[in-house]
Amino acid sequence: MENLDGSLEPINPIKNWDKTVGFILFLVLIIGAPFVLPSNIHYLRLLMGLALGYILSRSYTGFAGSVNRAYKTGSTKLMRTMMFMFLITAIANVTFLMFAKNLTAYDLSINPINIGLILGGLFFGFGMAFSSCCATGVMTDLATDLPRAGVTLIFFCFGVFIGFPLQATQSWIKGSVLTSKTGAKFSQGVYMPDLFKWDGLDGYFGSVILTAFLVGLVIYLSYSYEKKRRQKSTYVGVPSERVQDNPKDEDIANFTMSSKPTYNILFKKPWTLKQGAVGMTIVFILMMGLTKSGWGASTPYGFWFGKVLNSFGVSATSLANFTHQPAEVYSGPLLANGVTVQDLGIFLGAIIFIFTAGLFKETMHSVSTLNMKNASLFALGGFTMGFGTRLSNGCNVGALYTPIAQFSVSGWIFLAALVLGGIIGNKLSKTIYGY
């Protein structure tokens, strides 16, 4: 409660317990994690995960929404913002890639172009429509809608696990119909700079121009689609976007550090979609510089499913033979895998935002209830997303964001398949389930 001068009364730890818990959790993680995690790079993964989870939650954004919002509400603002993020990340990545003496020092996602890429994109888009989340979104949604996200995650993990053998053995997933010189050094895909070696900047100028053109094309199509929806009066918009677009005026004339409005600006006020995009770009660039790789998320989900089976007596060797993955990922410590730590960090980052923003009660009141109808919807969505990641060699970040940002042609093909799968999934969801 505020005093007459606008300053805050001393914080009541009982009344503001959620905010207190949020800051305590943050401090415990920052101070305690180095004593628990196996290396400095794991700690960095945790910090990047926390940042991503916080950014995704506070900017009310997610990759699944880029398609789902457009289909259900007519708003393409998130899709257009994602394109902006892809472009600025790709431009920033030039600083690493153009002057690298040996590109193989980086773990680039130059993914193969094949039928698996297309099928995986279709499956993933289909699942996004059913579960209203993606590989990263399911982790943030665990904090906001546990029933839906929990069912989705369980079956996502199962789908990844079942798909491991196919990913490891099938030529229609591993091979590529097109390969460039640099792409052959990674996963047999096509690396855009190889197509523009004559441009005076080792292919990167041409790659940025082509990426900008494709981004512009998607933005143009998005505007055209939204225009038609508005003209047909089927545009309803997204409530969170309206809040982001019309923020309350800040009372700077009466500014004090201890006021409630200042606290809300610092910890509660929603960030715009573009602010979220810039934040994720910064984290991505840090990831490239510190880990020599882009953003990935889905592979550890299959490891988690295998670890559960291992805890019930299935030997790590049997699991390794089935999945063609190292036995250690099933028998070793959970936090030994860096991407697992990062994924858990995304969940914890979302938790920290909810608590520090004082939104815990509001969030709990909006949690959905499960019944057989929607549980089956979420289960199917989770499985098709998880299985699809193995066909396309990645998810919304590993097959879409990271490849596009690293100039892989495969990312654009995945995007087209993802959008088509999302449209089909949304149509089926509305026909069969009514929403």
mmCIF file with all atom_site columns, N, CA and C in Angstrom, residues 314-341:
data_model
loop_
_atom_site.group_PDB
_atom_site.id
_atom_site.type_symbol
_atom_site.label_atom_id
_atom_site.label_alt_id
_atom_site.label_comp_id
_atom_site.label_asym_id
_atom_site.label_entity_id
_atom_site.label_seq_id
_atom_site.pdbx_PDB_ins_code
_atom_site.Cartn_x
_atom_site.Cartn_y
_atom_site.Cartn_z
_atom_site.occupancy
_atom_site.B_iso_or_equiv
_atom_site.pdbx_formal_charge
_atom_site.auth_seq_id
_atom_site.auth_comp_id
_atom_site.auth_asym_id
_atom_site.auth_atom_id
_atom_site.pdbx_PDB_model_num
ATOM 1  N N  . VAL A 1 314 ? 14.530 -50.725 -16.489 1.00 0.00 ? 314 VAL A N  1
ATOM 2  C CA . VAL A 1 314 ? 15.020 -50.950 -17.848 1.00 0.00 ? 314 VAL A CA 1
ATOM 3  C C  . VAL A 1 314 ? 16.481 -50.513 -17.902 1.00 0.00 ? 314 VAL A C  1
ATOM 4  N N  . SER A 1 315 ? 17.342 -51.392 -18.339 1.00 0.00 ? 315 SER A N  1
ATOM 5  C CA . SER A 1 315 ? 18.774 -51.104 -18.290 1.00 0.00 ? 315 SER A CA 1
ATOM 6  C C  . SER A 1 315 ? 19.156 -49.990 -19.265 1.00 0.00 ? 315 SER A C  1
ATOM 7  N N  . ALA A 1 316 ? 20.179 -49.237 -18.882 1.00 0.00 ? 316 ALA A N  1
ATOM 8  C CA . ALA A 1 316 ? 20.660 -48.151 -19.733 1.00 0.00 ? 316 ALA A CA 1
ATOM 9  C C  . ALA A 1 316 ? 21.192 -48.687 -21.052 1.00 0.00 ? 316 ALA A C  1
ATOM 10 N N  . THR A 1 317 ? 21.750 -49.878 -21.003 1.00 0.00 ? 317 THR A N  1
ATOM 11 C CA . THR A 1 317 ? 22.277 -50.487 -22.232 1.00 0.00 ? 317 THR A CA 1
ATOM 12 C C  . THR A 1 317 ? 21.160 -50.796 -23.212 1.00 0.00 ? 317 THR A C  1
ATOM 13 N N  . SER A 1 318 ? 20.054 -51.327 -22.708 1.00 0.00 ? 318 SER A N  1
ATOM 14 C CA . SER A 1 318 ? 18.901 -51.629 -23.562 1.00 0.00 ? 318 SER A CA 1
ATOM 15 C C  . SER A 1 318 ? 18.329 -50.352 -24.162 1.00 0.00 ? 318 SER A C  1
ATOM 16 N N  . LEU A 1 319 ? 18.250 -49.323 -23.347 1.00 0.00 ? 319 LEU A N  1
ATOM 17 C CA . LEU A 1 319 ? 17.741 -48.043 -23.833 1.00 0.00 ? 319 LEU A CA 1
ATOM 18 C C  . LEU A 1 319 ? 18.662 -47.462 -24.899 1.00 0.00 ? 319 LEU A C  1
ATOM 19 N N  . ALA A 1 320 ? 19.966 -47.583 -24.677 1.00 0.00 ? 320 ALA A N  1
ATOM 20 C CA . ALA A 1 320 ? 20.939 -47.067 -25.638 1.00 0.00 ? 320 ALA A CA 1
ATOM 21 C C  . ALA A 1 320 ? 20.859 -47.824 -26.954 1.00 0.00 ? 320 ALA A C  1
ATOM 22 N N  . ASN A 1 321 ? 20.701 -49.131 -26.875 1.00 0.00 ? 321 ASN A N  1
ATOM 23 C CA . ASN A 1 321 ? 20.597 -49.949 -28.092 1.00 0.00 ? 321 ASN A CA 1
ATOM 24 C C  . ASN A 1 321 ? 19.353 -49.592 -28.897 1.00 0.00 ? 321 ASN A C  1
ATOM 25 N N  . PHE A 1 322 ? 18.269 -49.293 -28.203 1.00 0.00 ? 322 PHE A N  1
ATOM 26 C CA . PHE A 1 322 ? 17.017 -48.960 -28.890 1.00 0.00 ? 322 PHE A CA 1
ATOM 27 C C  . PHE A 1 322 ? 17.076 -47.570 -29.513 1.00 0.00 ? 322 PHE A C  1
ATOM 28 N N  . THR A 1 323 ? 17.609 -46.611 -28.777 1.00 0.00 ? 323 THR A N  1
ATOM 29 C CA . THR A 1 323 ? 17.572 -45.215 -29.226 1.00 0.00 ? 323 THR A CA 1
ATOM 30 C C  . THR A 1 323 ? 18.800 -44.766 -30.005 1.00 0.00 ? 323 THR A C  1
ATOM 31 N N  . HIS A 1 324 ? 19.873 -45.567 -29.960 1.00 0.00 ? 324 HIS A N  1
ATOM 32 C CA . HIS A 1 324 ? 21.145 -45.192 -30.582 1.00 0.00 ? 324 HIS A CA 1
ATOM 33 C C  . HIS A 1 324 ? 21.728 -43.936 -29.943 1.00 0.00 ? 324 HIS A C  1
ATOM 34 N N  . GLN A 1 325 ? 21.490 -43.801 -28.649 1.00 0.00 ? 325 GLN A N  1
ATOM 35 C CA . GLN A 1 325 ? 22.045 -42.713 -27.857 1.00 0.00 ? 325 GLN A CA 1
ATOM 36 C C  . GLN A 1 325 ? 22.996 -43.306 -26.816 1.00 0.00 ? 325 GLN A C  1
ATOM 37 N N  . PRO A 1 326 ? 23.941 -42.526 -26.289 1.00 0.00 ? 326 PRO A N  1
ATOM 38 C CA . PRO A 1 326 ? 24.861 -43.060 -25.283 1.00 0.00 ? 326 PRO A CA 1
ATOM 39 C C  . PRO A 1 326 ? 24.118 -43.521 -24.028 1.00 0.00 ? 326 PRO A C  1
ATOM 40 N N  . ALA A 1 327 ? 24.569 -44.622 -23.455 1.00 0.00 ? 327 ALA A N  1
ATOM 41 C CA . ALA A 1 327 ? 23.921 -45.154 -22.255 1.00 0.00 ? 327 ALA A CA 1
ATOM 42 C C  . ALA A 1 327 ? 23.996 -44.170 -21.094 1.00 0.00 ? 327 ALA A C  1
ATOM 43 N N  . GLU A 1 328 ? 25.030 -43.321 -21.091 1.00 0.00 ? 328 GLU A N  1
ATOM 44 C CA . GLU A 1 328 ? 25.232 -42.398 -19.970 1.00 0.00 ? 328 GLU A CA 1
ATOM 45 C C  . GLU A 1 328 ? 24.086 -41.389 -19.829 1.00 0.00 ? 328 GLU A C  1
ATOM 46 N N  . VAL A 1 329 ? 23.400 -41.089 -20.936 1.00 0.00 ? 329 VAL A N  1
ATOM 47 C CA . VAL A 1 329 ? 22.323 -40.094 -20.832 1.00 0.00 ? 329 VAL A CA 1
ATOM 48 C C  . VAL A 1 329 ? 21.141 -40.650 -20.044 1.00 0.00 ? 329 VAL A C  1
ATOM 49 N N  . TYR A 1 330 ? 21.091 -41.977 -19.893 1.00 0.00 ? 330 TYR A N  1
ATOM 50 C CA . TYR A 1 330 ? 20.005 -42.608 -19.143 1.00 0.00 ? 330 TYR A CA 1
ATOM 51 C C  . TYR A 1 330 ? 20.434 -43.023 -17.737 1.00 0.00 ? 330 TYR A C  1
ATOM 52 N N  . SER A 1 331 ? 21.686 -43.333 -17.592 1.00 0.00 ? 331 SER A N  1
ATOM 53 C CA . SER A 1 331 ? 22.158 -43.802 -16.284 1.00 0.00 ? 331 SER A CA 1
ATOM 54 C C  . SER A 1 331 ? 22.869 -42.717 -15.481 1.00 0.00 ? 331 SER A C  1
ATOM 55 N N  . GLY A 1 332 ? 23.328 -41.666 -16.157 1.00 0.00 ? 332 GLY A N  1
ATOM 56 C CA . GLY A 1 332 ? 24.083 -40.621 -15.489 1.00 0.00 ? 332 GLY A CA 1
ATOM 57 C C  . GLY A 1 332 ? 23.194 -39.602 -14.798 1.00 0.00 ? 332 GLY A C  1
ATOM 58 N N  . PRO A 1 333 ? 23.801 -38.625 -14.133 1.00 0.00 ? 333 PRO A N  1
ATOM 59 C CA . PRO A 1 333 ? 23.037 -37.581 -13.433 1.00 0.00 ? 333 PRO A CA 1
ATOM 60 C C  . PRO A 1 333 ? 22.187 -36.760 -14.413 1.00 0.00 ? 333 PRO A C  1
ATOM 61 N N  . LEU A 1 334 ? 21.015 -36.361 -13.973 1.00 0.00 ? 334 LEU A N  1
ATOM 62 C CA . LEU A 1 334 ? 20.110 -35.590 -14.811 1.00 0.00 ? 334 LEU A CA 1
ATOM 63 C C  . LEU A 1 334 ? 20.744 -34.291 -15.286 1.00 0.00 ? 334 LEU A C  1
ATOM 64 N N  . LEU A 1 335 ? 21.470 -33.617 -14.390 1.00 0.00 ? 335 LEU A N  1
ATOM 65 C CA . LEU A 1 335 ? 22.014 -32.301 -14.705 1.00 0.00 ? 335 LEU A CA 1
ATOM 66 C C  . LEU A 1 335 ? 23.346 -32.362 -15.452 1.00 0.00 ? 335 LEU A C  1
ATOM 67 N N  . ALA A 1 336 ? 23.749 -33.553 -15.862 1.00 0.00 ? 336 ALA A N  1
ATOM 68 C CA . ALA A 1 336 ? 24.988 -33.672 -16.622 1.00 0.00 ? 336 ALA A CA 1
ATOM 69 C C  . ALA A 1 336 ? 24.827 -33.112 -18.031 1.00 0.00 ? 336 ALA A C  1
ATOM 70 N N  . ASN A 1 337 ? 23.599 -33.115 -18.523 1.00 0.00 ? 337 ASN A N  1
ATOM 71 C CA . ASN A 1 337 ? 23.334 -32.608 -19.867 1.00 0.00 ? 337 ASN A CA 1
ATOM 72 C C  . ASN A 1 337 ? 23.067 -31.102 -19.813 1.00 0.00 ? 337 ASN A C  1
ATOM 73 N N  . GLY A 1 338 ? 23.856 -30.345 -20.554 1.00 0.00 ? 338 GLY A N  1
ATOM 74 C CA . GLY A 1 338 ? 23.759 -28.888 -20.505 1.00 0.00 ? 338 GLY A CA 1
ATOM 75 C C  . GLY A 1 338 ? 22.421 -28.353 -20.987 1.00 0.00 ? 338 GLY A C  1
ATOM 76 N N  . VAL A 1 339 ? 21.852 -28.956 -22.039 1.00 0.00 ? 339 VAL A N  1
ATOM 77 C CA . VAL A 1 339 ? 20.582 -28.467 -22.566 1.00 0.00 ? 339 VAL A CA 1
ATOM 78 C C  . VAL A 1 339 ? 19.449 -28.790 -21.592 1.00 0.00 ? 339 VAL A C  1
ATOM 79 N N  . THR A 1 340 ? 19.571 -29.890 -20.853 1.00 0.00 ? 340 THR A N  1
ATOM 80 C CA . THR A 1 340 ? 18.597 -30.174 -19.794 1.00 0.00 ? 340 THR A CA 1
ATOM 81 C C  . THR A 1 340 ? 18.595 -29.059 -18.763 1.00 0.00 ? 340 THR A C  1
ATOM 82 N N  . VAL A 1 341 ? 19.771 -28.629 -18.353 1.00 0.00 ? 341 VAL A N  1
ATOM 83 C CA . VAL A 1 341 ? 19.887 -27.531 -17.386 1.00 0.00 ? 341 VAL A CA 1
ATOM 84 C C  . VAL A 1 341 ? 19.253 -26.265 -17.955 1.00 0.00 ? 341 VAL A C  1
#
